[in-house]
Amino acid sequence: MTDAEHIDDPDANESLTDRIRSHVKGNRTGMIQDLAFAVAWVTLVSLLYDFAFSASPRWVLYMFMLAGIPAYFGFFISLEMAKAQR
């Protein structure tokens, strides 16, 4: 979904730390976007469940959390479409 640089295949001599470092370096922006979306979604859902739906059963919270998956893809796909139309 994000614009990641091409990552080379791991070498036999490359350590786990080096592979993680190169992965994070190539996907830094996408990882930050993913983390920001996850934190915002969980915060929003938690606030909704605690205040607006406080009398609801626990499975409502889980359904709201699961709704974050299509919301994530829908948000980033629509963002890419908007960038392409510019």
Coordinates of N, CA and C in Angstrom, one line a residue:
M1 N 0.8 -1.2 0.0 CA 0.0 0.0 0.0 C 0.9 1.3 0.0
T2 N 2.0 1.2 0.6 CA 2.9 2.4 0.6 C 4.0 2.3 -0.4
D3 N 4.7 3.4 -0.5 CA 5.8 3.5 -1.5 C 7.0 3.0 -0.8
A4 N 7.3 1.8 -0.8 CA 8.5 1.2 -0.2 C 9.6 1.1 -1.3
E5 N 10.8 1.3 -0.9 CA 11.9 1.1 -1.8 C 12.1 -0.4 -2.0
H6 N 12.8 -0.7 -3.1 CA 13.1 -2.1 -3.3 C 14.1 -2.6 -2.3
I7 N 13.8 -3.6 -1.6 CA 14.7 -4.2 -0.6 C 15.4 -5.4 -1.3
D8 N 16.7 -5.4 -1.1 CA 17.5 -6.6 -1.7 C 17.2 -7.8 -0.8
D9 N 17.4 -8.9 -1.5 CA 17.3 -10.2 -0.7 C 18.4 -10.3 0.3
P10 N 18.2 -10.9 1.4 CA 19.2 -11.0 2.5 C 20.4 -11.8 2.1
D11 N 21.6 -11.3 2.4 CA 22.8 -12.1 2.2 C 22.9 -13.2 3.2
A12 N 23.8 -14.2 2.9 CA 24.0 -15.2 3.9 C 24.8 -14.7 5.1
N13 N 25.6 -13.6 4.8 CA 26.5 -13.1 5.9 C 25.8 -12.0 6.7
E14 N 24.6 -11.6 6.3 CA 23.9 -10.5 6.9 C 23.2 -11.0 8.2
S15 N 23.4 -10.2 9.3 CA 22.8 -10.6 10.5 C 21.3 -10.2 10.6
L16 N 20.6 -10.7 11.6 CA 19.2 -10.4 11.8 C 19.0 -8.9 12.0
T17 N 19.9 -8.3 12.8 CA 19.9 -6.9 13.0 C 20.0 -6.1 11.8
D18 N 20.9 -6.5 10.9 CA 21.1 -5.8 9.6 C 19.9 -5.9 8.7
R19 N 19.3 -7.1 8.7 CA 18.1 -7.3 7.9 C 16.9 -6.4 8.4
I20 N 16.7 -6.4 9.8 CA 15.7 -5.6 10.3 C 15.9 -4.1 10.1
R21 N 17.2 -3.7 10.2 CA 17.5 -2.3 9.9 C 17.2 -1.9 8.5
S22 N 17.6 -2.7 7.5 CA 17.3 -2.4 6.1 C 15.8 -2.4 5.8
H23 N 15.1 -3.3 6.5 CA 13.6 -3.4 6.3 C 13.0 -2.1 6.8
V24 N 13.4 -1.7 8.0 CA 12.8 -0.5 8.6 C 13.2 0.8 7.7
K25 N 14.4 0.8 7.3 CA 14.9 1.9 6.5 C 14.1 2.0 5.2
G26 N 13.8 0.9 4.5 CA 13.0 0.9 3.3 C 11.5 1.2 3.5
N27 N 11.0 0.9 4.6 CA 9.5 1.0 4.9 C 9.2 2.0 6.0
R28 N 10.1 2.9 6.3 CA 9.9 3.8 7.4 C 8.6 4.6 7.3
T29 N 8.3 5.2 6.2 CA 7.1 6.1 6.1 C 5.8 5.2 6.2
G30 N 5.8 4.1 5.6 CA 4.7 3.2 5.7 C 4.4 2.7 7.1
M31 N 5.5 2.4 7.8 CA 5.3 1.9 9.1 C 4.8 2.9 10.1
I32 N 5.2 4.2 9.8 CA 4.7 5.3 10.7 C 3.3 5.5 10.4
Q33 N 2.9 5.5 9.1 CA 1.5 5.7 8.7 C 0.6 4.6 9.3
D34 N 1.1 3.3 9.3 CA 0.3 2.2 9.8 C 0.2 2.4 11.3
L35 N 1.2 2.7 12.0 CA 1.2 2.9 13.5 C 0.2 4.1 13.8
A36 N 0.3 5.2 13.1 CA -0.6 6.3 13.4 C -2.1 6.0 13.2
F37 N -2.3 5.2 12.1 CA -3.7 4.8 11.8 C -4.2 3.9 12.9
A38 N -3.4 2.9 13.3 CA -3.8 2.0 14.4 C -4.0 2.7 15.7
V39 N -3.2 3.6 16.1 CA -3.4 4.3 17.3 C -4.6 5.1 17.3
A40 N -4.9 5.8 16.2 CA -6.1 6.7 16.1 C -7.3 5.8 16.1
W41 N -7.3 4.7 15.4 CA -8.5 3.8 15.3 C -8.8 3.2 16.7
V42 N -7.8 2.7 17.3 CA -8.0 2.1 18.6 C -8.5 3.1 19.7
T43 N -7.9 4.3 19.6 CA -8.4 5.4 20.5 C -9.8 5.7 20.2
L44 N -10.2 5.9 19.0 CA -11.6 6.3 18.6 C -12.5 5.2 19.0
V45 N -12.2 3.9 18.8 CA -13.1 2.8 19.1 C -13.2 2.7 20.6
S46 N -12.1 2.9 21.3 CA -12.2 2.8 22.8 C -13.0 3.9 23.4
L47 N -12.9 5.1 22.9 CA -13.7 6.2 23.4 C -15.2 5.9 23.1
L48 N -15.5 5.5 21.8 CA -16.9 5.2 21.5 C -17.4 4.1 22.4
Y49 N -16.7 3.1 22.6 CA -17.2 1.9 23.4 C -17.4 2.4 24.9
D50 N -16.4 3.2 25.4 CA -16.5 3.6 26.8 C -17.6 4.6 27.1
F51 N -17.9 5.5 26.1 CA -18.9 6.5 26.4 C -20.2 6.4 25.6
A52 N -20.1 6.2 24.3 CA -21.4 6.1 23.5 C -22.1 4.7 23.6
F53 N -21.3 3.7 23.7 CA -21.9 2.3 23.8 C -21.5 1.6 25.1
S54 N -21.6 2.3 26.2 CA -21.1 1.8 27.5 C -22.0 0.6 28.0
A55 N -23.2 0.5 27.5 CA -24.1 -0.5 28.0 C -24.1 -1.7 27.0
S56 N -23.3 -1.7 26.0 CA -23.2 -2.7 25.0 C -22.4 -3.9 25.4
P57 N -22.6 -5.1 24.9 CA -21.8 -6.3 25.2 C -20.4 -6.1 24.7
R58 N -19.5 -6.9 25.2 CA -18.1 -6.8 24.8 C -17.8 -7.1 23.3
W59 N -18.7 -7.9 22.7 CA -18.4 -8.3 21.3 C -18.6 -7.1 20.4
V60 N -19.3 -6.0 20.8 CA -19.4 -4.8 20.0 C -18.1 -4.1 19.9
L61 N -17.3 -4.1 21.0 CA -15.9 -3.6 20.9 C -15.1 -4.4 19.9
Y62 N -15.2 -5.7 19.9 CA -14.4 -6.5 19.0 C -14.8 -6.3 17.6
M63 N -16.1 -6.1 17.3 CA -16.6 -5.8 16.0 C -16.1 -4.5 15.5
F64 N -16.1 -3.5 16.4 CA -15.5 -2.2 16.0 C -14.0 -2.3 15.7
M65 N -13.3 -3.1 16.4 CA -11.9 -3.2 16.2 C -11.7 -3.9 14.8
L66 N -12.5 -5.0 14.6 CA -12.3 -5.7 13.3 C -12.7 -4.8 12.1
A67 N -13.6 -3.8 12.3 CA -14.0 -2.9 11.3 C -12.8 -2.0 10.9
G68 N -11.8 -2.0 11.7 CA -10.6 -1.2 11.4 C -9.8 -1.7 10.2
I69 N -9.9 -3.0 9.9 CA -9.2 -3.6 8.8 C -9.8 -3.1 7.4
P70 N -11.1 -3.2 7.2 CA -11.5 -2.6 5.9 C -11.4 -1.0 5.9
A71 N -11.5 -0.4 7.1 CA -11.3 1.0 7.2 C -9.9 1.4 6.8
Y72 N -8.9 0.7 7.2 CA -7.5 0.9 6.9 C -7.3 0.9 5.4
F73 N -7.7 -0.2 4.8 CA -7.5 -0.4 3.3 C -8.3 0.6 2.6
G74 N -9.5 0.9 3.0 CA -10.3 1.9 2.3 C -9.7 3.3 2.4
F75 N -9.2 3.6 3.5 CA -8.6 5.0 3.7 C -7.3 5.1 2.8
F76 N -6.4 4.1 2.8 CA -5.2 4.2 2.1 C -5.4 4.1 0.6
I77 N -6.4 3.3 0.1 CA -6.7 3.1 -1.3 C -7.3 4.4 -1.8
S78 N -8.2 5.0 -1.0 CA -8.8 6.3 -1.5 C -7.7 7.4 -1.4
L79 N -6.8 7.4 -0.5 CA -5.7 8.3 -0.5 C -4.8 8.2 -1.8
E80 N -4.5 7.0 -2.2 CA -3.7 6.8 -3.4 C -4.5 7.2 -4.6
M81 N -5.8 7.0 -4.6 CA -6.6 7.5 -5.8 C -6.6 9.0 -5.8
A82 N -6.7 9.6 -4.7 CA -6.7 11.1 -4.7 C -5.4 11.7 -5.1
K83 N -4.3 11.0 -4.7 CA -2.9 11.4 -5.2 C -2.8 11.2 -6.7
A84 N -3.4 10.2 -7.2 CA -3.2 9.9 -8.6 C -4.0 10.9 -9.5
Q85 N -5.1 11.4 -8.9 CA -5.9 12.4 -9.7 C -5.3 13.8 -9.7
R86 N -4.3 14.0 -8.9 CA -3.7 15.4 -8.8 C -2.9 15.6 -10.0

